[in-house]
Coordinates of C-alpha atoms in Angstrom, one line a residue:
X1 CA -10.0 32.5 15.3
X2 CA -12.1 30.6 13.3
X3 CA -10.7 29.0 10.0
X4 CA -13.9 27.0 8.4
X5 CA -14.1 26.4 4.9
X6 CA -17.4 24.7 3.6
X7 CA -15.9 24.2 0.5
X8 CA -13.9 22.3 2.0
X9 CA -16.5 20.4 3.6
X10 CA -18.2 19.5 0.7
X11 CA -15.3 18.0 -1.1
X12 CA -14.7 16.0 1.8
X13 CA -18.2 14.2 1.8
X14 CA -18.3 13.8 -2.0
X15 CA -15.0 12.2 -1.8
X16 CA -15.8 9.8 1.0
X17 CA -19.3 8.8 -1.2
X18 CA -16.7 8.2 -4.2
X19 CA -14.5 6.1 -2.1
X20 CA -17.3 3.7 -1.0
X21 CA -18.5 3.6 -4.6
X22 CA -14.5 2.8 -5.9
X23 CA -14.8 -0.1 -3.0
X24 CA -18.0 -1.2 -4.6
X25 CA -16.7 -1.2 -7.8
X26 CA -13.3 -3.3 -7.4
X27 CA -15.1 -5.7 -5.2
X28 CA -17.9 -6.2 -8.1
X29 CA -15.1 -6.3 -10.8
X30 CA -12.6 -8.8 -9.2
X31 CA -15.3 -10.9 -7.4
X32 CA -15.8 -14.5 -8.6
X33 CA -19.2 -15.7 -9.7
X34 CA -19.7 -18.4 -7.3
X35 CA -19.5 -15.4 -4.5
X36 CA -22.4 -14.1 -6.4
X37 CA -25.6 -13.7 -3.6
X38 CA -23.4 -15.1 -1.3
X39 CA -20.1 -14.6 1.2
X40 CA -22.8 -11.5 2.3
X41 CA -19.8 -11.0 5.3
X42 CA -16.6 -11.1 3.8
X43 CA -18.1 -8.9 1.4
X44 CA -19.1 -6.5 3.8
X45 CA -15.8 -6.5 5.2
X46 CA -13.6 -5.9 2.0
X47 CA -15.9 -2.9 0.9
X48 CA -15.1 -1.4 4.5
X49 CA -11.4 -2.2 4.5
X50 CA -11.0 -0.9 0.7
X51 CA -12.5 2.4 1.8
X52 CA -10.8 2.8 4.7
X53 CA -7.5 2.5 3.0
X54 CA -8.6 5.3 0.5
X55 CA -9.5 7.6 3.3
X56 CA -6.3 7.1 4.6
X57 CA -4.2 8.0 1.9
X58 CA -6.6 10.9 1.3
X59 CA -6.8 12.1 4.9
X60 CA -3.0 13.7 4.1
X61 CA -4.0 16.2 1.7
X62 CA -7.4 17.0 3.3
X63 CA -5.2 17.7 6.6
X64 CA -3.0 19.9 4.6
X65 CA -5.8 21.8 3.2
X66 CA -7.5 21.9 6.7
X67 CA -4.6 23.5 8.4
X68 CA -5.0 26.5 6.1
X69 CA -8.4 27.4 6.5
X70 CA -6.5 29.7 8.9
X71 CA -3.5 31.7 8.2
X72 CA 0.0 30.5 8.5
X73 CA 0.8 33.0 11.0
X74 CA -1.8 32.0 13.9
X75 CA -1.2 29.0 15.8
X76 CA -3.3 25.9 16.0
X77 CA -4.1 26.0 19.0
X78 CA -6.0 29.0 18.4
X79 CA -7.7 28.1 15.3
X80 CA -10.5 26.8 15.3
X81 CA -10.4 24.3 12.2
X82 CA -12.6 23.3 9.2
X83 CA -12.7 19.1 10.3
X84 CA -10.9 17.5 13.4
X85 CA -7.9 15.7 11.8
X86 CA -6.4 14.7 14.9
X87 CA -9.5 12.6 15.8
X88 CA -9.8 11.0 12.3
X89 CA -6.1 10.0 12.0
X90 CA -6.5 7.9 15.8
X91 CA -10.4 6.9 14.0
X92 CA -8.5 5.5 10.7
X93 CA -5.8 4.0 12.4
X94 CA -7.4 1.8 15.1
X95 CA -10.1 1.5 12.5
X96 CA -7.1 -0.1 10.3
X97 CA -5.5 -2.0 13.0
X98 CA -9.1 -3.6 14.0
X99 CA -10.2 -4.7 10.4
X100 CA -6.3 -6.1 9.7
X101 CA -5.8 -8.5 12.6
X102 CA -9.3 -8.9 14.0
X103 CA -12.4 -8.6 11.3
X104 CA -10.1 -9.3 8.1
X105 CA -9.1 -12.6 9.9
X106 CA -12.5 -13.4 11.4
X107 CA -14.1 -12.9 7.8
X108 CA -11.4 -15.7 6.1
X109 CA -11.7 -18.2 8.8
X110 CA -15.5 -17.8 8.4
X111 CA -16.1 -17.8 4.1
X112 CA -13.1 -21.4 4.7
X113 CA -15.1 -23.3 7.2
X114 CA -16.1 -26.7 5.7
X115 CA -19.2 -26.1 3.4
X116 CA -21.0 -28.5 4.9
X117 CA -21.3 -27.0 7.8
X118 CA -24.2 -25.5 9.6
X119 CA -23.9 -21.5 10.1
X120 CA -23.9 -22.0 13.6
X121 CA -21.1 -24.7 13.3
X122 CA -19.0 -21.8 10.9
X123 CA -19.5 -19.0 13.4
X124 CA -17.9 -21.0 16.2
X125 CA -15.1 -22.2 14.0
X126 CA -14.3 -18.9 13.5
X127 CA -14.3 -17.4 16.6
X128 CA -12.7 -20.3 17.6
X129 CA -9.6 -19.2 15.5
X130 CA -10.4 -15.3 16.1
X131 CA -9.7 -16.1 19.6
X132 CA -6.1 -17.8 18.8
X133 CA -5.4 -15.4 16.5
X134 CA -6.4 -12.1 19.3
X135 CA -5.0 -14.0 22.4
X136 CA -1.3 -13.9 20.1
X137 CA -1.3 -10.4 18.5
X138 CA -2.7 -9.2 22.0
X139 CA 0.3 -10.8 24.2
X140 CA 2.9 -9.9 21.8
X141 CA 1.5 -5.9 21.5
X142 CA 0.9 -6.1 25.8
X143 CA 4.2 -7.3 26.4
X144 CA 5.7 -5.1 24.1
X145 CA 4.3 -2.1 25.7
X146 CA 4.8 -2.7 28.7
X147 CA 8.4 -3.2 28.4
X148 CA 9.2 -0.8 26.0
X149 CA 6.3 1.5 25.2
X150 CA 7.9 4.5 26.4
X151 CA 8.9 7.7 24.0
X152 CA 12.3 9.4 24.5
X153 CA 13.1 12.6 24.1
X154 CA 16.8 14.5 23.7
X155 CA 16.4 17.6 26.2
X156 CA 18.8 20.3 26.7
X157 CA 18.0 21.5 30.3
X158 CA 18.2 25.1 31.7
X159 CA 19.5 26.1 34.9
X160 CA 16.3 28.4 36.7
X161 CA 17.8 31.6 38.1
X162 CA 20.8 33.6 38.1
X163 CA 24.6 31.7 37.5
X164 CA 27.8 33.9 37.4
X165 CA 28.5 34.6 33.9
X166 CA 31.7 31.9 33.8
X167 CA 29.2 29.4 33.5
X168 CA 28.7 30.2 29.6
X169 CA 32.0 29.5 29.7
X170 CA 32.8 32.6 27.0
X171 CA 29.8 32.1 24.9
X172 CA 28.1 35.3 24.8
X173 CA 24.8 34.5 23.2
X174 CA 22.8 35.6 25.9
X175 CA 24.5 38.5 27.1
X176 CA 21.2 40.4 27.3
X177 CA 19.9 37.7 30.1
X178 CA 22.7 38.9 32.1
X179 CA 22.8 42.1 35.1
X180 CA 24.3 43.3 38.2
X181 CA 27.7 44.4 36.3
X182 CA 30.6 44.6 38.9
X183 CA 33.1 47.2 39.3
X184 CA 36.7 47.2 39.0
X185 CA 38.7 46.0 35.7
X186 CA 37.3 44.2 32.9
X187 CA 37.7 40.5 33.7
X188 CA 36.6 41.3 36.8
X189 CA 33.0 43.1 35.9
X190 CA 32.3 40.3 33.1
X191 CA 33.1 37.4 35.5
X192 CA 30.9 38.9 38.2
X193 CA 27.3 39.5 35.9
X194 CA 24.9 37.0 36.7
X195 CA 23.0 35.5 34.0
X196 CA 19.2 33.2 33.9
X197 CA 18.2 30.4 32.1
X198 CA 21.6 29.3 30.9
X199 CA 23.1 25.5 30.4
X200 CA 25.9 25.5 32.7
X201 CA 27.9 22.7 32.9
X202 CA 24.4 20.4 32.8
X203 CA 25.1 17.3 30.0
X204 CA 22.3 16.6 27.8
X205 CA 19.1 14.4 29.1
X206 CA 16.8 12.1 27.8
X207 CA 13.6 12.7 29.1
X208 CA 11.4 9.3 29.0
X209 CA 7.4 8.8 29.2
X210 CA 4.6 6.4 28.7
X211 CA 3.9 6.4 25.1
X212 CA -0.7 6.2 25.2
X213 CA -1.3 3.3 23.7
X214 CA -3.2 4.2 20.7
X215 CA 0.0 5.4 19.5
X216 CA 1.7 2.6 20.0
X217 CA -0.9 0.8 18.6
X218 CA -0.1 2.7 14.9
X219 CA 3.6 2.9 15.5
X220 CA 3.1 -1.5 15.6
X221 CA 1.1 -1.3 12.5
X222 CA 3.1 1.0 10.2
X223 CA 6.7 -0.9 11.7
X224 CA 4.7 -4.1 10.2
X225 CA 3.3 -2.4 7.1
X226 CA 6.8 -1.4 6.0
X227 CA 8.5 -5.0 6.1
X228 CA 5.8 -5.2 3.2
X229 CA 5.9 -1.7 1.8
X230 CA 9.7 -1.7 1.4
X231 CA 9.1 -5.1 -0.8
X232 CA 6.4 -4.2 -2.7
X233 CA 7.2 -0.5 -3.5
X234 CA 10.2 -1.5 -4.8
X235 CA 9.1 -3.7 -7.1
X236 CA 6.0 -1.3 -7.8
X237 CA 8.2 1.9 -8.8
X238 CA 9.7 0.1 -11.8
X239 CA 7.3 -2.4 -12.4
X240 CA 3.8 -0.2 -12.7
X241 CA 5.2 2.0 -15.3
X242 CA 7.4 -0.9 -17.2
X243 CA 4.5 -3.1 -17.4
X244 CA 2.0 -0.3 -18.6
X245 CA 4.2 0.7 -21.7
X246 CA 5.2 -3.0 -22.4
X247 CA 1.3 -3.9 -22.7
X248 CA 0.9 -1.2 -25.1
X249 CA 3.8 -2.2 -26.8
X250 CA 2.4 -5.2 -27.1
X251 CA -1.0 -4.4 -28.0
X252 CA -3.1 -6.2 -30.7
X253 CA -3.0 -4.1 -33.6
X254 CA -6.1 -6.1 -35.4
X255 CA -9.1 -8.3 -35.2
X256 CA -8.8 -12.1 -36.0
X257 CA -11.0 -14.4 -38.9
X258 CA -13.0 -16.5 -37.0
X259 CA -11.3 -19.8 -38.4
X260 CA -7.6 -18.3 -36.4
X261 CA -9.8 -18.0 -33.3
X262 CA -11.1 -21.5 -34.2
X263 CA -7.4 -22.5 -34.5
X264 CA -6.2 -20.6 -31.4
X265 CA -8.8 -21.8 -29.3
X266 CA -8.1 -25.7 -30.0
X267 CA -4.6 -24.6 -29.0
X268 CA -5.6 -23.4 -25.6
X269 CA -7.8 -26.6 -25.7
X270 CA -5.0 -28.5 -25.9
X271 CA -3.0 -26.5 -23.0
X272 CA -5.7 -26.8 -21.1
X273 CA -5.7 -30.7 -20.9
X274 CA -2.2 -31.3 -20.6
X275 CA -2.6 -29.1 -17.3
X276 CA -5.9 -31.3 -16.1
X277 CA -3.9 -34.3 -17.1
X278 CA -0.8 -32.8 -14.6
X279 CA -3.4 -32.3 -11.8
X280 CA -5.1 -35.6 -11.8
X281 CA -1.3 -37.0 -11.4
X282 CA -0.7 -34.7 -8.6
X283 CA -4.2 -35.9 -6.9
X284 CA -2.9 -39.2 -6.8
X285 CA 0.7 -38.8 -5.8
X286 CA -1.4 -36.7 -2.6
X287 CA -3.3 -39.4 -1.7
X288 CA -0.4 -42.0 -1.4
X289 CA 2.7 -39.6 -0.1
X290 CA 1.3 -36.6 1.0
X291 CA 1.9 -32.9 -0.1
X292 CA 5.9 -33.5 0.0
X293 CA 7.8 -30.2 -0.8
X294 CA 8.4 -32.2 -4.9
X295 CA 4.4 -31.7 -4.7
X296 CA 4.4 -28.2 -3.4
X297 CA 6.9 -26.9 -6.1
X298 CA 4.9 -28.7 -9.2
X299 CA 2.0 -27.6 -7.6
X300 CA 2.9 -23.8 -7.5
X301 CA 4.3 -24.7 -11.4
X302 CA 1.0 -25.8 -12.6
X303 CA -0.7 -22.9 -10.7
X304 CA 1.8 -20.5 -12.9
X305 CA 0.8 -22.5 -15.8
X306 CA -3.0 -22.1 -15.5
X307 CA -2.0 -18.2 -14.7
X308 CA -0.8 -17.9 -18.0
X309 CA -3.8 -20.0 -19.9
X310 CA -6.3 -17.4 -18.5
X311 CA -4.0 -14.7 -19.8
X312 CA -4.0 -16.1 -23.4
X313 CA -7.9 -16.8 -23.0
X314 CA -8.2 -13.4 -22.3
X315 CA -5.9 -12.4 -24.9
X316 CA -7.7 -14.5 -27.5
X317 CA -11.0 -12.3 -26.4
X318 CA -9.5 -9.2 -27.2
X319 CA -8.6 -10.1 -31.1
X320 CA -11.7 -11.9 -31.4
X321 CA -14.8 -9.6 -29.7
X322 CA -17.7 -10.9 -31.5
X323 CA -17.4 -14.5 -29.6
X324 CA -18.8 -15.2 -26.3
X325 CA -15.8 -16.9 -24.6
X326 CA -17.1 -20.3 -23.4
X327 CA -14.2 -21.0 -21.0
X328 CA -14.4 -24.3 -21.5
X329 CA -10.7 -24.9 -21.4
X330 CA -10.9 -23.4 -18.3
X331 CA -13.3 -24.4 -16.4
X332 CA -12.2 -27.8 -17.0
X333 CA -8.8 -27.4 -15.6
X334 CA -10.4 -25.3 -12.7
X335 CA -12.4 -27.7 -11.6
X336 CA -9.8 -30.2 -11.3
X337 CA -8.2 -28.0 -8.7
X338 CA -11.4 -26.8 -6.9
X339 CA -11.7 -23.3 -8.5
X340 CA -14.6 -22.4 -10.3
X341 CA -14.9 -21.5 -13.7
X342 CA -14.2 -17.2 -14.1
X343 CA -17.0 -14.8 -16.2
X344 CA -16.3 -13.8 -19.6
X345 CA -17.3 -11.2 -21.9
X346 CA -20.3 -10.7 -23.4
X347 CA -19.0 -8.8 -26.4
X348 CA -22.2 -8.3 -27.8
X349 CA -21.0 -5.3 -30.2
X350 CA -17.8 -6.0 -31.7
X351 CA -17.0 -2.6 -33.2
X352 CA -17.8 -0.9 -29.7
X353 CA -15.6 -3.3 -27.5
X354 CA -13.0 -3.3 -30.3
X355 CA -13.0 0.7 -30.1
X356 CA -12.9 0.4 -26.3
X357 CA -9.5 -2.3 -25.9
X358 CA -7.4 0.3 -28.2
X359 CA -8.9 2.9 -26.4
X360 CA -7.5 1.1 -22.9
X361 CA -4.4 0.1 -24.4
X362 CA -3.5 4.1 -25.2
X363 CA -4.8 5.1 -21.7
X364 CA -2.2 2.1 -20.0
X365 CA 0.5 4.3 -22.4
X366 CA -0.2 7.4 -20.9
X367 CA -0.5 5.9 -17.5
X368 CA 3.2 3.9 -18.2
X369 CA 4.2 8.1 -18.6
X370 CA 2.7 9.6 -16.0
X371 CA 3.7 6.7 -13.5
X372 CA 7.3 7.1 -14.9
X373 CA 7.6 10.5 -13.9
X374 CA 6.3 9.8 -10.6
X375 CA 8.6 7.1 -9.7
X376 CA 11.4 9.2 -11.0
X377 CA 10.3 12.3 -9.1
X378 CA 9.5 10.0 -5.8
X379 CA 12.7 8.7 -6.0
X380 CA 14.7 12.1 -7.1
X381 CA 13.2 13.7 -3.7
X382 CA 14.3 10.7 -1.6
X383 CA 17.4 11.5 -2.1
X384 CA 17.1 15.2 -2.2
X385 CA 15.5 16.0 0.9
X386 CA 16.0 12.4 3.2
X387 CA 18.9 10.9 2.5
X388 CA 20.7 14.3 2.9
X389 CA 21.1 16.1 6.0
X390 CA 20.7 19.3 5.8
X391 CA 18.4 18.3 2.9
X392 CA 19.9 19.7 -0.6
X393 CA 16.6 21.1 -1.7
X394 CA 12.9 20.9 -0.6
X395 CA 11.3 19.4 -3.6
X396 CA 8.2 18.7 -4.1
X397 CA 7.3 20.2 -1.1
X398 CA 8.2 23.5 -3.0
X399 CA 6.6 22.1 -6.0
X400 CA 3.1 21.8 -3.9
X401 CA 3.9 25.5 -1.8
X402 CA 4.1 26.8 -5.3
X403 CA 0.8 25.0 -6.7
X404 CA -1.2 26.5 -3.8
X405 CA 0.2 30.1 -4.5
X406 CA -1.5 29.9 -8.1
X407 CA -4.6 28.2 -6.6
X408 CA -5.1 25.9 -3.3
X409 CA -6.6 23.5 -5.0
X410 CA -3.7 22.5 -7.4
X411 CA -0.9 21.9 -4.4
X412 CA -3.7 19.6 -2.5
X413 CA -4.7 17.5 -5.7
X414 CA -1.0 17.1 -6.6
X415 CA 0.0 15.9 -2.6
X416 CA -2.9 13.9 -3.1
X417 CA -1.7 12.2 -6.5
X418 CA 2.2 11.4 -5.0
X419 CA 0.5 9.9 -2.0
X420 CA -2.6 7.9 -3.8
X421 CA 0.5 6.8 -6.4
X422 CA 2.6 5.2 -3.5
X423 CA -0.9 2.8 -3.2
X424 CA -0.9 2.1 -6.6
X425 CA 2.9 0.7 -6.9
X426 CA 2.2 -1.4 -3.8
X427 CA -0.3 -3.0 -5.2
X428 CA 1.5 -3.4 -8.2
X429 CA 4.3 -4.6 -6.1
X430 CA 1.8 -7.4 -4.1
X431 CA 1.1 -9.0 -7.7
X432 CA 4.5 -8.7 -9.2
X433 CA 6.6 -10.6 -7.0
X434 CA 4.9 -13.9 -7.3
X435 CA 2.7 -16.4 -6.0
X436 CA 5.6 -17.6 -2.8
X437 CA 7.4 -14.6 -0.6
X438 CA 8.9 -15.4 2.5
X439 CA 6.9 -17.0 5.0
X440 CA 3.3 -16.8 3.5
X441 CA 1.5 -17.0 -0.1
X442 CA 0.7 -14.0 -2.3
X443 CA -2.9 -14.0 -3.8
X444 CA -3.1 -12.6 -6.6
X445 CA -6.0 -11.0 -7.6
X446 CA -7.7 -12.0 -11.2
X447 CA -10.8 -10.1 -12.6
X448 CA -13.9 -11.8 -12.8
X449 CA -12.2 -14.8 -11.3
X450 CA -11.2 -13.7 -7.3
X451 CA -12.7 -15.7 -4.5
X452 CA -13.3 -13.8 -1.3
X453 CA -10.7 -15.0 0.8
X454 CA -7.8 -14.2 -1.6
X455 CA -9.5 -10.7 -2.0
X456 CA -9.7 -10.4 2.1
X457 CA -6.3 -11.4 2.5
X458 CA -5.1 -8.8 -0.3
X459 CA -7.5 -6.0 1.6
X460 CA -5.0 -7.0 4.7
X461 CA -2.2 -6.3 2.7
X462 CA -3.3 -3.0 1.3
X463 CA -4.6 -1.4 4.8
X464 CA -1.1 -2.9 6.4
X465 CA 0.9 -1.1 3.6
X466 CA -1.1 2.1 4.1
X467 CA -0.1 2.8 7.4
X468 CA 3.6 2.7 5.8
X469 CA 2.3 5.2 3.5
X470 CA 1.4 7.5 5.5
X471 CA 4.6 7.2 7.7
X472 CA 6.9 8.3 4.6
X473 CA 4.7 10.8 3.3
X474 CA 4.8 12.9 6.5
X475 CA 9.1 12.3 6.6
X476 CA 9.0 12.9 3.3
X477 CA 6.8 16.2 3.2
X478 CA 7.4 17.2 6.3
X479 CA 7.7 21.0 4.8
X480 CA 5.0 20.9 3.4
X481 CA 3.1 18.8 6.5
X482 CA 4.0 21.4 8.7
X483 CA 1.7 21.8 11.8
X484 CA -0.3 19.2 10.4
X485 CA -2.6 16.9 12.7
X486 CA -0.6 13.4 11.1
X487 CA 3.3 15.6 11.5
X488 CA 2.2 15.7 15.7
X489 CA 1.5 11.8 15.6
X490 CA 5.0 10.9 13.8
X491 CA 7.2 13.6 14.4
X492 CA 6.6 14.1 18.0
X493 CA 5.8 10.9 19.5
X494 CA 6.9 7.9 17.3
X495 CA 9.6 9.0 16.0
X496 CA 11.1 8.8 19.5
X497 CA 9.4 5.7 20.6
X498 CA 11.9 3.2 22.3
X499 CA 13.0 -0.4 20.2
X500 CA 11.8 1.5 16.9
X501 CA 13.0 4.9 16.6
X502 CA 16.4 4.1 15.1
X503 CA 14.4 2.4 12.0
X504 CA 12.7 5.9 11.6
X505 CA 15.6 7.9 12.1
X506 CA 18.3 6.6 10.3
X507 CA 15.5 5.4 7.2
X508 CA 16.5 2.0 7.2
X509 CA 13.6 1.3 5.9
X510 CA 13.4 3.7 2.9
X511 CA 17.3 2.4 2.5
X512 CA 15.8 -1.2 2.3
X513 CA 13.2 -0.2 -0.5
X514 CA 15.9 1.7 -2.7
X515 CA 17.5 -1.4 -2.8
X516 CA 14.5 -3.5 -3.6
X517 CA 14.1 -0.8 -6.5
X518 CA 17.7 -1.3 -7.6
X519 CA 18.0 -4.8 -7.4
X520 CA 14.4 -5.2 -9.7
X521 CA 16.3 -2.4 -12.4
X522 CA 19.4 -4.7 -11.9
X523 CA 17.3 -8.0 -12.8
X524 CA 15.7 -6.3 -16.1
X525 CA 19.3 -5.6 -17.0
X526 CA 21.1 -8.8 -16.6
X527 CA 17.8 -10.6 -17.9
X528 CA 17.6 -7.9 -20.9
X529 CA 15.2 -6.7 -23.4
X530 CA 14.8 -10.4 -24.8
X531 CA 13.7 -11.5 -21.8
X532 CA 11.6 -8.7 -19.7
X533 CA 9.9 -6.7 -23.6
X534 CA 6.2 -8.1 -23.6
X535 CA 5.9 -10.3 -27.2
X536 CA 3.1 -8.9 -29.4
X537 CA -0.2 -10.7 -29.3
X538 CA 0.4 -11.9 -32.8
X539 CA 3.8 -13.4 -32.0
X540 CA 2.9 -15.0 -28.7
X541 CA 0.0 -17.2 -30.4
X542 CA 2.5 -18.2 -33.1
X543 CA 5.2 -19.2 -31.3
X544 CA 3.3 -21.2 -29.0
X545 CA 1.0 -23.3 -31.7
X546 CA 3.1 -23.8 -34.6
X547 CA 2.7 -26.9 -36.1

């Protein structure tokens, strides 16, 4: 039967164009100007992997909808469908797994060779570390799958052709299987019908086979993506909201004379040389004892510290639109520590970029509400419908079942929005932890001031975390998921995959991020209000310069 809806169609190329455009976008708004007309490559790179992590998330809802362009009573496998799912989810996925840990690490090792270099001499150092880095990943993923890349499923298994009746042993279920009644008494006559298909005395199986390996190839991925997700989501479910309402809360309420910018600005001045004054000290105690873990820790300190200057710069241009922010503070602490100076703001009408930051300010409010109903309804259905068994209630899947009764569209946009939000905390999550977690560095990302590597390695992150996403989102709308292309891959073949299943099954991983979400709404407690409540503008500039 066939079930395709152009509309459908359309939507889906407009959205992919919009993606590519929201890549563009982010990589033009983050990107540093000494990238500018160059870094051609990396470039390239984080525009693709940005996209492909917005198709992902995307995909889910656009599988959804695609599964009813035909009616829930036919089955798949004779409908002929709108778009073939099944083949985009294995495109995205191996399309994520080759841009994470071959082209994302190719691109870094490339835009860090020494400067001086020819592009010859660059190319070969980085396939030189491209290799290193393929030869590892590839031996750990081979060996893995040949040892244990098998899926495992729990069978109950028939016995073919007729077994007395004692073989139910009094269950009488499927009586009507059974013929050839006896004669003589009662006992007699039941004990003597013969029944098919029954269980007999047979014990439960597992029946084990070679898992292909482009699944395994995702099931790897997502297992990775969620030692990040779990962390970052965590933090991101309390943190995105929090910090939306605490920057309104702390929103300039006026404009600034140009003598307390004057003032303000001197004081930032100041800051700023204090910090070049710190690195020069650090330079030196390098070149005689090395970078000792005393220099690593000031280091990351004075890092924080130069954070925080660009913060209040930025702050400073916000009260004070009519200037055109010089930097000069800076620039010359930057380039004491080998970054380059970030863009600032033209601000060439005050009254219309004074109208625009208090118009932003009330959109991060309503933002700060809508992403606290989301967290709260992500988390309420957690433990509703996973942590449960038999789930108490459905959920949101019945929220979106009831959304597509009044009109399709609604229950897809809505799916859509939970999923896309679970993106959004993550990222949140990535920034909001800090510059040191575990084993490796977190880049943050700063606008206007974002050199390509730290925006590669942050691309990594994302596309790593959205394999994780779209792991929960098919456990956790499974209802609603039904008979989808994305509900074949997990439910069928990775949830039973051997070394990992347990992980999925018993939700030690969704267990792991409640508690990274408790521990963060612990932390703002003991640290309370004093601590955690973002100071107004007005009170942060006076505290820090008076006198």
């Amino acid at each position: 039967m066939a079930g395709f809806n152009w509309f459908l169609i359309v939507v889906t190329v407009v959205v992919a164009a919009l993606a590519v455009l929201t890549a563009l976008y982010m990589l033009v708004h983050y990107m540093h100007p000494e990238d500018k007309n160059q870094a051609w490559f990396p470039k390239i790179v984080v525009i693709m992997g940005i996209t492909l992590a917005i198709w992902t998330v995307l995909l889910f809802p656009l599988d959804a909808a695609n599964r009813k362009a035909c009616s829930p009573d036919v089955p798949v496998s004779y409908c002929t469908l709108t778009i073939p799912t099944l083949q985009l989810w294995l495109a995205c996925f191996i399309a994520n797994a080759v841009l994470t840990f071959i082209a994302i690490p190719f691109a870094m090792f490339y835009y860090e060779a020494d400067s001086d270099s020819t592009t010859g001499q660059r190319w070969m150092h980085a396939l030189l570390w491209e290799a290193a880095t393929v030869v590892t990943f590839g031996l750990i993923l081979g060996i893995c799958y040949a040892l244990v890349g098998y899926v495992e499923y729990p069978v109950a298994p028939l016995s073919s052709g007729f077994s007395p009746m004692t073989a139910l042993h009094g269950n009488a279920t499927l009586v009507d299987t059974c013929a050839m009644p006896g004669t003589g008494p009662a006992d007699t006559v039941y004990a003597g019908r013969l029944c098919d298909a029954i269980n007999g005395d047979l014990a439960p199986q597992i029946w084990k086979q070679r898992c292909s390996f482009p699944v395994y190839i995702i099931a790897m991925s997502a297992t990775a993506g969620w030692l990040l997700f779990m962390v970052f989501a965590g933090v991101g479910f309390v943190a995105l909201p929090l910090d939306l309402i605490r920057d309104f809360i702390g929103r300039p309420k006026a404009t600034i004379t140009h003598s307390e910018y004057i003032k303000r600005a001197k004081g930032l001045g100041a800051r700023a040389k204090a910090i070049k004054d710190v690195v020069d000290t650090l330079k030196k105690e390098e070149r005689a004892d090395g970078r000792s873990r005393k220099w690593r820790g000031a280091f990351r300190r004075i890092q924080q510290q130069l954070l925080d200057l660009e913060t209040d710069s930025r702050a400073l241009e916000l009260v004070f639109p009519q200037a055109r922010p010089s930097h000069l503070c800076l620039s010359l602490a930057r380039q004491h520590m080998n970054e380059k100076q970030p863009y600032g703001w033209t601000g060439e009408d005050p009254g219309y970029a004074w109208a625009m930051t208090v118009m932003s300010f009330y959109l991060k409010a309503l933002g700060g509400l809508v992403g606290g109903v989301l967290s709260v309804a992500w988390m309420v259905h957690v433990v509703l419908y996973l942590f449960v068994y038999p789930p108490i209630s459905p959920f949101l899947n019945s929220f979106f079942i009831t959304l597509d009764g009044v009109f399709p569209l609604f229950g897809t946009a809505a799916f859509a929005l939970f999923c896309f939000y679970l993106i959004a905390v993550t990222v949140k999550g990535c920034t909001k932890v800090g510059l040191f977690l575990l084993l490796f560095t977190v880049r943050p990302m700063r606008v206007g001031a974002t050199l390509m590597n730290d925006m590669l390695f942050n691309t990594a992150l994302v596309l790593l975390a959205t394999n994780a996403v779209i792991q929960f989102c098919a456990q956790a709308f499974a209802l609603y998921a039904n008979e989808t292309a994305i509900h074949d891959i997990w439910g069928d073949q990775i949830l039973h995959l051997m070394g990992i299943k347990y992980l999925y099954q018993l939700n030690v991983f969704v267990y792991c991020m409640f508690f990274f979400i408790a521990a963060t709404i612990l932390v703002l407690m003991i640290c309370g209000p004093a601590k955690w409540k973002r100071v107004s503008q007005e009170d942060r500039f006076a505290a820090a310069y008076a006198g």
